[in-house]
Structure formats: structure tokens, C-alpha cells
Short mmCIF file of C-alpha atoms in Angstrom, two decimals:
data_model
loop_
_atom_site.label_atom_id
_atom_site.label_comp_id
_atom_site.label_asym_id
_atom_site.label_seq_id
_atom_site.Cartn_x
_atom_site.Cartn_y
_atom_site.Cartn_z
CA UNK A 573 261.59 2.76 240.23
CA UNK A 574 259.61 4.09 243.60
CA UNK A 575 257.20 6.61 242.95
CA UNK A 576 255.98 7.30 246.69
CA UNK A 577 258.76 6.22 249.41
CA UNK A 578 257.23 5.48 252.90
CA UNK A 579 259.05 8.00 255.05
CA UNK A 580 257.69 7.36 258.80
CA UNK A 581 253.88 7.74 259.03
CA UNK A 582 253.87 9.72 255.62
CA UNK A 583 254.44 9.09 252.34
CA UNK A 584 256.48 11.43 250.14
CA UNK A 585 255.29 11.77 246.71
CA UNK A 586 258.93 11.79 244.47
CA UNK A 587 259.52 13.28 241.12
CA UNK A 588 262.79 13.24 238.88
CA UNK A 589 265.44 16.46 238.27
CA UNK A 590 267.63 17.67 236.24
CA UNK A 591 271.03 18.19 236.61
CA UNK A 592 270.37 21.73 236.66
CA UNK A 593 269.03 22.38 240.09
CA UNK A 594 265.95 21.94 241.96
CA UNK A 595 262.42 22.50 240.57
CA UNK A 596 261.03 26.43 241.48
CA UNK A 597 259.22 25.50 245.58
CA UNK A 598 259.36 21.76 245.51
CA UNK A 599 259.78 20.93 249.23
CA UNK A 600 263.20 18.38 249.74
CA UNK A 601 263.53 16.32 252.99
CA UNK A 602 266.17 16.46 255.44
CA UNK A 603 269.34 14.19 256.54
CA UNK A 604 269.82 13.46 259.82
CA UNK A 605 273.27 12.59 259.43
CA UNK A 606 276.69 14.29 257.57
CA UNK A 607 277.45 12.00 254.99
CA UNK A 608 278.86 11.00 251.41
CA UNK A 609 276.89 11.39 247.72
CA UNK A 610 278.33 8.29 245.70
CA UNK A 611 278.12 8.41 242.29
CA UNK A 612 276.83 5.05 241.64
CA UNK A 613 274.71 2.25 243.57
CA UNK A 614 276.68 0.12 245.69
CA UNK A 615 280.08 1.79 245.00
CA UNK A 616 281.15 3.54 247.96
CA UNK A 617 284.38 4.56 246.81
CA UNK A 618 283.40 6.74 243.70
CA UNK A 619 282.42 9.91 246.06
CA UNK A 620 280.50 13.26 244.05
CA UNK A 621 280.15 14.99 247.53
CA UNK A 622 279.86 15.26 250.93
CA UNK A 623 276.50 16.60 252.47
CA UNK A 624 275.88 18.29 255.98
CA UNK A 625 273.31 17.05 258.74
CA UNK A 626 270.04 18.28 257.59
CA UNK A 627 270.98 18.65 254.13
CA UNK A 628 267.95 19.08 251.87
CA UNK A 629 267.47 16.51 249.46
CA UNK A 630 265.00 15.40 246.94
CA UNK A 631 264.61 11.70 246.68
CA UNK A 632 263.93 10.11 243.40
CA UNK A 633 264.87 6.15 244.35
CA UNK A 634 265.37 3.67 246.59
CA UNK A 635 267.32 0.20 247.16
CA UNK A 636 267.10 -1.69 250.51
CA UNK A 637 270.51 0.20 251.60
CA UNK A 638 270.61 3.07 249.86
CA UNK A 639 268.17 6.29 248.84
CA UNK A 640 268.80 7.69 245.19
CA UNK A 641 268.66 11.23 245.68
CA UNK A 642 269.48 14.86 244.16
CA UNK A 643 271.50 17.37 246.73
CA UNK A 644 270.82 21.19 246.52
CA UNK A 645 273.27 21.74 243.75
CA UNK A 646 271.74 19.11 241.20
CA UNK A 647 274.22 16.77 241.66
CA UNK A 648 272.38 12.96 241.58
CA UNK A 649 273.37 10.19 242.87
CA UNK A 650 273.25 7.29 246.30
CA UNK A 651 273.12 7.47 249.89
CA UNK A 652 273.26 5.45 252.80
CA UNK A 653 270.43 4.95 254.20
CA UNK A 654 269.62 7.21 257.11
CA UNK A 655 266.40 8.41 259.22
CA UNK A 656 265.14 11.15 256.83
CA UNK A 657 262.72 14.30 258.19
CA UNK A 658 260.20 16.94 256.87
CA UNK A 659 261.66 19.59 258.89
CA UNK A 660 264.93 21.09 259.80
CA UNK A 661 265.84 21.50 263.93
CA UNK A 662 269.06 22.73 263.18
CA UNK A 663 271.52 19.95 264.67
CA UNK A 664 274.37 18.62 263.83
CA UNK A 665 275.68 14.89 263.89
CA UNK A 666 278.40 13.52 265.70
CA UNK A 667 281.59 13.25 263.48
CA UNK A 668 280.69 16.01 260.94
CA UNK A 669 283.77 17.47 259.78
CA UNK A 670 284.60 20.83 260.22
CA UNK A 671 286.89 21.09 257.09
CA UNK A 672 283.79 21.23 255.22
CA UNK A 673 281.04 22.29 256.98
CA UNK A 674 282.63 25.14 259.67
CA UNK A 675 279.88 26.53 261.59
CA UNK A 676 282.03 28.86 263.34
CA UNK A 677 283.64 29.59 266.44
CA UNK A 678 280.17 28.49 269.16
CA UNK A 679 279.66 25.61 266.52
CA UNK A 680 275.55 26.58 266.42
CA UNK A 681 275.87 28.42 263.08
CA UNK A 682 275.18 27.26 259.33
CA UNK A 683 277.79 25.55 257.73
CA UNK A 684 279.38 27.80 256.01
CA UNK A 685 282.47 29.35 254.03
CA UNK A 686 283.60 33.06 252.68
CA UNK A 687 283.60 34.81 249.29
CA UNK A 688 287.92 34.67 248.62
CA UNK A 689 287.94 36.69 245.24
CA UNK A 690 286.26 39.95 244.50
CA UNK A 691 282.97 40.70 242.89
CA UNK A 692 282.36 36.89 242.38
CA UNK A 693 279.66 36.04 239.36
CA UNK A 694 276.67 34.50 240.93
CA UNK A 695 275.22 32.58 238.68
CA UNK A 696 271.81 30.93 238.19
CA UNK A 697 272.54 27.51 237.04
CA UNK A 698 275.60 25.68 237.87
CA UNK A 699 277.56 26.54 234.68
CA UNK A 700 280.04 29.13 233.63
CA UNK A 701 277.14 29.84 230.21
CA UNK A 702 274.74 30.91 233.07
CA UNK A 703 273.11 34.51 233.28
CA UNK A 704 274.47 36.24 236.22
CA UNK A 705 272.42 37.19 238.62
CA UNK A 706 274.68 39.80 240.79
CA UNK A 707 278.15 39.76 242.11
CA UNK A 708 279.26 38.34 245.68
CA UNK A 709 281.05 40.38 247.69
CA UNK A 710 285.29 39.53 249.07
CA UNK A 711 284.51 37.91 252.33
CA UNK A 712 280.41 37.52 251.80
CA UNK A 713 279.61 34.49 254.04
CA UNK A 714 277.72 31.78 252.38
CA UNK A 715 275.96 28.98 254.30
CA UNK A 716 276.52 25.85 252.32
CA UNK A 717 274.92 21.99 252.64
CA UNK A 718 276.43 19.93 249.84
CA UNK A 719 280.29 20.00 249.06
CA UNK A 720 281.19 18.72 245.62
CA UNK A 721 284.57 16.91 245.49
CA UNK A 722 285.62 16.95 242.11
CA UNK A 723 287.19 19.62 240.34
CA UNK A 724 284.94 22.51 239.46
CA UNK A 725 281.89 21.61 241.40
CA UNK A 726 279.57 23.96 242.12
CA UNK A 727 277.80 24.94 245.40
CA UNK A 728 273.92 26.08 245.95
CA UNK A 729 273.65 29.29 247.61
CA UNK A 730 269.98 30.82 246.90
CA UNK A 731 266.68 30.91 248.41
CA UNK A 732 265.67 27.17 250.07
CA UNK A 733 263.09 26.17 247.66
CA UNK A 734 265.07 27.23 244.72
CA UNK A 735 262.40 29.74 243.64
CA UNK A 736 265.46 32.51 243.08
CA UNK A 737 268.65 30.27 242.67
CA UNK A 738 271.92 31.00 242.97
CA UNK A 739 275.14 28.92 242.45
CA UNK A 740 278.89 29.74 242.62
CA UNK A 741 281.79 27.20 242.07
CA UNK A 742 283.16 25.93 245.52
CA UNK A 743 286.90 26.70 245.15
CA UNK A 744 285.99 30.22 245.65
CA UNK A 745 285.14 29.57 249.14
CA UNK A 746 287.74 29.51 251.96
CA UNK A 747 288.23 30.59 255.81
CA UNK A 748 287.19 34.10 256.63
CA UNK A 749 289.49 36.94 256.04
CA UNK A 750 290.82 39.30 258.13
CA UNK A 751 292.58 42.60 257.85
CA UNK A 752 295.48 41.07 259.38
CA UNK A 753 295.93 38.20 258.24
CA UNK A 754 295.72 40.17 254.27
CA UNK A 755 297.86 42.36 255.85
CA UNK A 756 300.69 39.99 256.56
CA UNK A 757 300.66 38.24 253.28
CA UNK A 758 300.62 41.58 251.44
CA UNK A 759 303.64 42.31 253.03
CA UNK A 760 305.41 39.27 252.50
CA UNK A 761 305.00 39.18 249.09
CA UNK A 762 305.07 43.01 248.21
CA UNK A 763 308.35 43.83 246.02
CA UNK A 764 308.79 40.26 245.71
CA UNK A 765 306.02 38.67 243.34
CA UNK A 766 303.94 41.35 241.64
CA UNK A 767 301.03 39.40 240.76
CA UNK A 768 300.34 37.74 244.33
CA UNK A 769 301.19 41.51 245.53
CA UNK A 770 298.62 43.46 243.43
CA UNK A 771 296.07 40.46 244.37
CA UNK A 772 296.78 40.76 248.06
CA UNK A 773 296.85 44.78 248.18
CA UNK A 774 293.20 44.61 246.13
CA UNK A 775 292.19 42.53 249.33
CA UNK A 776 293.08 44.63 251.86
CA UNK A 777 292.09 47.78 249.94
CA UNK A 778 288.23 46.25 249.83
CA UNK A 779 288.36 44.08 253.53
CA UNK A 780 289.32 48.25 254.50
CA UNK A 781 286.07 49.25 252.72
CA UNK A 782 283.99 46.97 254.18
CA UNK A 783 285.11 47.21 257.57
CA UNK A 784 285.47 51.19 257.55
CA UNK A 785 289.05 50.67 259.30
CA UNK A 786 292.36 51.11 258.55
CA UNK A 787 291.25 52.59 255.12
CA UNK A 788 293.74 55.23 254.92
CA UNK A 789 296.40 52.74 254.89
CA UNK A 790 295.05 50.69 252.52
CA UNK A 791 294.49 52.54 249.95
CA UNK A 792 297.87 53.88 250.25
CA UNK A 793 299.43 50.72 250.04
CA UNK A 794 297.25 50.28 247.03
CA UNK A 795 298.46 53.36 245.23
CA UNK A 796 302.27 52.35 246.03
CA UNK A 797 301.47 48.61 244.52
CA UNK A 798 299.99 49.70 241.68
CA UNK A 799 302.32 52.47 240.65
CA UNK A 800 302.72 52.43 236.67
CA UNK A 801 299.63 49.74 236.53
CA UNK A 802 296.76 50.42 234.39
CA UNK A 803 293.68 50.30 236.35
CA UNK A 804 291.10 52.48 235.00
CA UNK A 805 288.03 50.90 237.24
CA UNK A 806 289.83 53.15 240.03
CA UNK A 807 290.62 56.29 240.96
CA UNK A 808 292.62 55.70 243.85
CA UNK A 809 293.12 59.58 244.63
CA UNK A 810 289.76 60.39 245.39
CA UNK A 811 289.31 57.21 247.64
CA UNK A 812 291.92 58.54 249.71
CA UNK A 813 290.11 62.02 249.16
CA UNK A 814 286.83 60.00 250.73
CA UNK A 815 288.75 58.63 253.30
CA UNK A 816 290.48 61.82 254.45
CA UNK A 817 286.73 63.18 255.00
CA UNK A 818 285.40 60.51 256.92
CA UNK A 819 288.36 61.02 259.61
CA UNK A 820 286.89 64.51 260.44
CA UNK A 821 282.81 63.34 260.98
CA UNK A 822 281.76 65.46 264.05
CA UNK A 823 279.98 64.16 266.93
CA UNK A 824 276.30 63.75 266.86
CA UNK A 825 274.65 66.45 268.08
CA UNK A 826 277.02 68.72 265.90
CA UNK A 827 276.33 66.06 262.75
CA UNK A 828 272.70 66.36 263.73
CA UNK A 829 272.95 70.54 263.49
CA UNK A 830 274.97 70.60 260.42
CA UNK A 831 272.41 68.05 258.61
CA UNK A 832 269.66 70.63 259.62
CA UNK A 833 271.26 73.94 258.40
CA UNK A 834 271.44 72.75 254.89
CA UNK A 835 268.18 72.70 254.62
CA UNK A 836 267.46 69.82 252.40
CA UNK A 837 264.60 70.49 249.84
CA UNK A 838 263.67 69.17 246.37
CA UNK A 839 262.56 71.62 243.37
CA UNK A 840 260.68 70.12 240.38
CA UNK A 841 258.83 71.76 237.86
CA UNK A 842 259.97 74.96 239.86
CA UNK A 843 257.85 73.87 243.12
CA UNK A 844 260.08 74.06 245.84
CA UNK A 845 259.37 71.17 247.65
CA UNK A 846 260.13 70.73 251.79
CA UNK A 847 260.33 67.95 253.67
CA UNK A 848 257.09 66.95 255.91
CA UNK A 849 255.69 70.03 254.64
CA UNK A 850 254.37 68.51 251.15
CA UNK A 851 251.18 69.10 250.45
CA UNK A 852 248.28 67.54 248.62
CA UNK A 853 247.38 70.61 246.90
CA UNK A 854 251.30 70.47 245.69
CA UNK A 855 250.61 67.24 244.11
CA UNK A 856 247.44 68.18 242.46
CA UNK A 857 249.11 71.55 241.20
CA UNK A 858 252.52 69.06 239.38
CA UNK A 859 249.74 66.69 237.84
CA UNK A 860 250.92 63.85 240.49
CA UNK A 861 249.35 60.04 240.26
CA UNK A 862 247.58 59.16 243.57
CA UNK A 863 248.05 55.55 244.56
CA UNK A 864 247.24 53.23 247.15
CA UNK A 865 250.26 51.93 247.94
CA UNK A 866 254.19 50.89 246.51
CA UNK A 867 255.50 47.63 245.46
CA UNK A 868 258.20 46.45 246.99
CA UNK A 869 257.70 49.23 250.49
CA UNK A 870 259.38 47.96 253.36
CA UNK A 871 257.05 46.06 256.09
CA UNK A 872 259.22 47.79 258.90
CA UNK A 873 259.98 51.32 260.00
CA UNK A 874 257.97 54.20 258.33
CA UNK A 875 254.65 52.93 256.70
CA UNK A 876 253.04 55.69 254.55
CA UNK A 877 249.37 55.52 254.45
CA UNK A 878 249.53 56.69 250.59
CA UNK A 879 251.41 57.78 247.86
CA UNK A 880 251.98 60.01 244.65
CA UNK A 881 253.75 59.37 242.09
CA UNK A 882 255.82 60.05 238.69
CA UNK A 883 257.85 57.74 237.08
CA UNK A 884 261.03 59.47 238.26
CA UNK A 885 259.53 60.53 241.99
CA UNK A 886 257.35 59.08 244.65
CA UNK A 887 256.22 60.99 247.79
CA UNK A 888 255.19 59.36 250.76
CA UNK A 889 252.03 60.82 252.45
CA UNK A 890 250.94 60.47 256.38
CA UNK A 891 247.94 62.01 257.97
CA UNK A 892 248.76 62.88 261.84
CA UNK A 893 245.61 64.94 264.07
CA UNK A 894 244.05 66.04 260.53
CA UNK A 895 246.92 67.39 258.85
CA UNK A 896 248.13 65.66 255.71
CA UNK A 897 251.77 65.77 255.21
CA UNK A 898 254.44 63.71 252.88
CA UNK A 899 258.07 63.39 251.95
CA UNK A 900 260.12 62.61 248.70
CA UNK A 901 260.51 59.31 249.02
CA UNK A 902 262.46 58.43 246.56
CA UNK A 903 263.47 60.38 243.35
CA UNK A 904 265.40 59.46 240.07
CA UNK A 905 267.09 62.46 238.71
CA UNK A 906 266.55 62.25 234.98
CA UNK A 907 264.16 64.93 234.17
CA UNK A 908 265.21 68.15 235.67
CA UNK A 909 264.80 66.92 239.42
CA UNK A 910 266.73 69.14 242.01
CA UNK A 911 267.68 67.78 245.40
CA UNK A 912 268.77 70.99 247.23
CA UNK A 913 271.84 70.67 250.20
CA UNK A 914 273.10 74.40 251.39
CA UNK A 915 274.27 76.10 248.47
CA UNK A 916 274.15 72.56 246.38
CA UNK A 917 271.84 72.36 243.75
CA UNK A 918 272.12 68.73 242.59
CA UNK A 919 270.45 67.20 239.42
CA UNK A 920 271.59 64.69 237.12
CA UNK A 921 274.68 66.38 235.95
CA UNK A 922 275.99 66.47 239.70
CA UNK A 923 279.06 65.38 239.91
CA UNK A 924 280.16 63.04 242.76
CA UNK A 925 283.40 64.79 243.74
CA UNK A 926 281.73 67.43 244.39
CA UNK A 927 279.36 65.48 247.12
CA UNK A 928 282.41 64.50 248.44
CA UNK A 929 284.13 67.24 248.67
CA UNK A 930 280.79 69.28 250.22
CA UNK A 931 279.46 66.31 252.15
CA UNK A 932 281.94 63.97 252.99
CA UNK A 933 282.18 64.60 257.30
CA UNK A 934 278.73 63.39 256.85
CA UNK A 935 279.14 60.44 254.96
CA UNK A 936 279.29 56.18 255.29
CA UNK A 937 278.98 54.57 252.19
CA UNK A 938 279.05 51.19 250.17
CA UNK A 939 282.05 51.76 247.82
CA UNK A 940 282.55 48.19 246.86
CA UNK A 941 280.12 47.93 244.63
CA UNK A 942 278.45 49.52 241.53
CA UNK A 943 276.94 52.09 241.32
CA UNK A 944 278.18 53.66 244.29
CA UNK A 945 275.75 54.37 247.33
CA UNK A 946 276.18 57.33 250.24
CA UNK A 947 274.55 57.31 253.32
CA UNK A 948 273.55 60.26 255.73
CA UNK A 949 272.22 59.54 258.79
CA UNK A 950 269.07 60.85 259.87
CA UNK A 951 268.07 60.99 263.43
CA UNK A 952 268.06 57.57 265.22
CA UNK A 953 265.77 55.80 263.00
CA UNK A 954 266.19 57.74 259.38
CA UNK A 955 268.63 57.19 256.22
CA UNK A 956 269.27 59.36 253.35
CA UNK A 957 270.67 56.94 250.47
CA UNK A 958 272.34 59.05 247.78
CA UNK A 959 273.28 56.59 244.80
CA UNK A 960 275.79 58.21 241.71
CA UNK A 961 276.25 56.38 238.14
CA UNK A 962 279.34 56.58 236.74
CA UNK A 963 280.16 59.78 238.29
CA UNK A 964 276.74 61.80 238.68
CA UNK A 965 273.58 61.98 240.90
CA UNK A 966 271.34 59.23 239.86
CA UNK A 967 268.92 58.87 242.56
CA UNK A 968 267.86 59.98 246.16
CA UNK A 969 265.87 57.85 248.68
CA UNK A 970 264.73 58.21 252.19
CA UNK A 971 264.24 54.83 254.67
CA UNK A 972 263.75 54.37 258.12
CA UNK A 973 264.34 50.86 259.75
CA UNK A 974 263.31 49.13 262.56
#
């Protein structure tokens, strides 16, 4: 058994896996050629996968024709022997096939495939017993490198050196979805088949979230499919009630007037507290922790130059020509925080109709998904995220992005 292999003018130092997936930041080597992962030495015909040009693999053996090797997903097994590198150039090799490795329409892309069911388990081992780590989203396009061809298989999707991994069983994967196209197959099947109709009318309904279009008629096809269906994950009425508002959002300097009249201000511990206006002594006075800095602060956009905090609020301070100044930047609303909008007091017992109802014109947000997040613009550069929990304000937070 080799424990260094000579790979040009280095030598790579080689250690042996588990079936489970990759060790946490060991570095792999790269293909240079598409090619098949037989299952044992010499036999060419038992095939475990299929592997893209500059796959990443970790070699554990060699034979004068073949490498022993594991592929991103865990699987082990024999390749033909090929020119292997320490980097990726992102290239392809003549012949690869498309069927398995698209890399979309200019042919320059990763090799990839989209999410076909909704609110896919990610897991993090390749196994069905595996903690989930979050949930991929219908159509979510996943760059893959190693196709398993037996039934089951499962694909690699996390970081590259495994140090967060991810894994979700290929037959999940297909061609990207379109409105259309969902469209069309709803409609062949709807009256006809009610399974493949309520699975095709949850598709559009969610491809209609996503892509903020057509969402009135979605949803309405939704509510027609799924007349006398239990569902109780959905309240179909007030998505329609959503969608109704964000047909009458006003143009931007009107948005950007109606954002400013209401005024938006935070009370806690009966401090009324205004944006850019916050004041040092303010903290003192509500018995705030000073701190250098927040984990976790995004590197772009607005960068603070320190912070107060609670454990339900953080306010961001900047000092511009002497004058110290800061803004909630985020708050959790769990011990008698306010968030103030107009007449709209809003504390953890807020409900989220209500926001709708009040805010909606100015709304985008990310309904598929849980919990569910609002956005308000803010100026050209500024977000405010409002996030509800099973029905009622859970959290506020200000960003501003590059």
C-alpha cells in the first residue's frame, strides 16, 4: 500500500477515509479528465460513479494503471490513471457529458443540477440517520463533481474542504425549473390525477415566490387545487392578502417619503430611542455593555467602529467630525422591546397580519422558508429585515451591503 505517491515534482503525503466523507480541511487533488469510479481494481465494468474534470479526490492507492481513490461524497474505489493537479483552472475535458455534469447554457459554469422537491433535508453525512443541517430550497442550484450511479447515491454539496459538509441524495436533482414549464404540467394534470396535481400546483405556488411573478395566479391556482385538502402549514388567504399588497408598491421617491413619515423609532425600558440620534449617554443611562466589536459583522457595507449591547439588542456606534452617533442594529423582541412604525407599536405579541396589512406596499420578502423574513428597503444601500415566528414579531435588524 503507497503511503506518498509521486505526483509531478511533489510528493503527496496520502491517508485513508471513511466512507463517511472527507476528513474536516484535508486538501484532495484534482482530475484532469471526466471519468468513471469502478468499484473494484481492474474491473471496468462494475461502475460506482462518474466524476467531472477537476474533480477533487483524495488518493489512498496506486497500481501501475489505476489510482485508488475516495471522490467528494466518500464513495472509494479505482481510476484510470490520469495527469492529476494541486490546483483547479476550471476546464473541462473533451467528451464530458452533459447529462451529468450541465454547466449551463455558455458551458463555463460548475457542473451542476437543481433542487426538484421542496424544502429538501440537507444532511451532514450521506445517510438518511444524519442530523440535518438546513433545508434546500425548490430550484436551489447545486454545483456537483461526483455522480453516483446506483440507486440512492448521494451527492457532496458543502464547503470544498469538507470543514461544514453537506450531502443530499442525487435523484433529487434535475434540469432547472421554470414557471412555464410547471405551469404546463400543472395544467395537464389538474382535474385529472390529484396527487401529481397538488405536487405540481405546490411548485408553481413556491417557483411564484421565489421569482416575485405571476404570484397572484399561483396561489390561486393553489387555493382551487387544494379545495377540501388539509394543509395546515398554509394559509393560503393571507398569501393572496400579501400578494394583493405588493401589486400597489409606489414608486421610489414616494416609497422613500412614506418610509420617512413613519418615523421609525425603538422604545426600551421607556427610552425612546431614534435612529442616528443614539447616544452614549443613552447607553450608560439603560446599563448597556460596551464592546469592541460583533461576531459574525459583515466585512462589507456599514462597519461600526463599536458597539453596545444586551442580550436581546445591539446598537451600532460611529463617530463622524466629533459627534458620536449609533443605530439599533439588531433587536430580539422578547423582553418588552418596542419597534415603533406610524401609529404601530410592535413588540413580541405583534402579530404579522397586521404588518401586512399596515406595511405591505412596502414590502419584498422570503416566504419560502421558516420563520418568515420582510424586507424594507432603505435608501440605495440600506435594509430593514423584519423576521416573525409563528405569527409574531421576533426580531428586527438593519444591514447595508456593498
Amino acid at each position: 500500500m503507497l503511503k506518498k505517491i509521486l505526483l509531478g515534482a511533489g510528493i503527496i503525503q496520502c491517508c485513508f477515509y471513511n466512507t463517511m466523507g472527507q476528513k474536516s480541511g484535508e486538501r484532495p487533488v484534482y482530475t484532469s479528465e471526466w471519468g468513471h469510479l469502478f468499484r473494484e481494481k481492474g474491473n471496468n465494468k462494475d461502475l460506482l460513479g462518474i466524476f467531472s474534470t477537476e474533480a477533487p479526490v483524495y488518493l489512498l492507492d496506486s497500481t501501475q494503471t489505476q489510482y485508488k481513490v475516495q471522490v467528494s461524497n466518500g464513495d472509494i474505489g479505482f481510476i484510470d490513471r490520469q495527469p492529476l493537479q494541486k490546483t483547479m483552472r476550471g476546464k473541462k475535458s473533451p467528451g464530458e457529458p452533459a447529462q451529468y455534469f450541465y454547466r449551463g447554457s455558455q458551458g463555463f459554469q460548475c457542473p451542476h443540477f437543481y433542487v426538484q422537491v421542496s424544502e429538501l433535508r440537507v444532511r451532514k453525512a450521506p445517510t438518511t440517520e444524519s442530523i440535518p443541517v438546513r433545508r434546500a430550497a425548490l430550484n436551489e442550484m447545486i454545483c456537483i463533481d461526483y455522480v453516483p450511479l446506483y440507486q440512492d447515491g448521494w451527492v457532496y454539496i458543502g464547503d470544498h474542504f469538507h470543514e461544514n459538509p453537506e450531502y443530499i441524495q442525487m435523484k433529487y436533482l434535475g434540469s432547472e425549473l421554470t414557471y412555464e414549464k410547471v405551469l404546463k404540467d400543472y395544467l395537464a394534470v389538474k382535474g385529472k390525477n390529484k396527487e401529481k396535481e397538488l405536487t405540481q400546483v405546490g411548485r408553481l405556488r413556491e417557483i411564484a415566490w421565489i421569482e416575485d411573478k405571476n404570484l397572484q395566479q399561483a396561489l390561486q391556482f393553489w387555493k382551487e387545487s387544494n379545495t377540501g385538502v388539509e394543509n395546515s402549514k398554509i394559509d393560503i388567504d393571507f398569501e393572496l392578502l400579501l400578494a394583493d399588497q405588493f401589486k400597489k408598491k409606489p414608486e421610489t421617491k414616494i416609497y422613500e417619503k412614506k418610509l420617512k413619515a413613519l418615523n421609525l423609532h425603538f422604545i426600551w425600558k421607556e427610552t425612546a430611542l431614534f435612529d442616528g440620534k443614539i447616544t452614549d449617554a443613552q447607553m450608560k443611562k439603560l446599563e448597556m455593555q460596551k464592546v469592541k466589536d460583533i461576531p459574525n459583522m459583515p466585512e462589507c457595507g456599514w462597519e461600526p467602529q463599536y458597539f453596545y449591547k444586551t442580550p436581546n439588542i445591539i446598537t451600532a456606534f460611529e463617530e463622524f467630525k466629533g459627534k458620536i452617533s449609533g443605530s439599533i442594529y439588531k433587536m430580539l423582541f422578547t423582553d418588552g422591546e418596542v419597534l415603533v412604525l406610524g401609529n404601530e407599536r410592535m413588540d413580541s405579541n405583534y402579530e404579522e397580519k397586521n404588518f401586512v396589512t399596515h406595511f405591505g406596499d412596502l414590502l419584498s420578502a422570503r416566504w419560502i422558508s421558516s420563520p418568515h423574513e420582510y424586507h424594507i428597503q432603505n435608501g440605495d444601500a440600506g435594509l430593514l429585515i423584519f423576521t416573525f415566528k409563528d405569527g409574531k414579531l421576533f426580531s428586527y435588524e438593519c444591514m447595508y451591503y456593498c
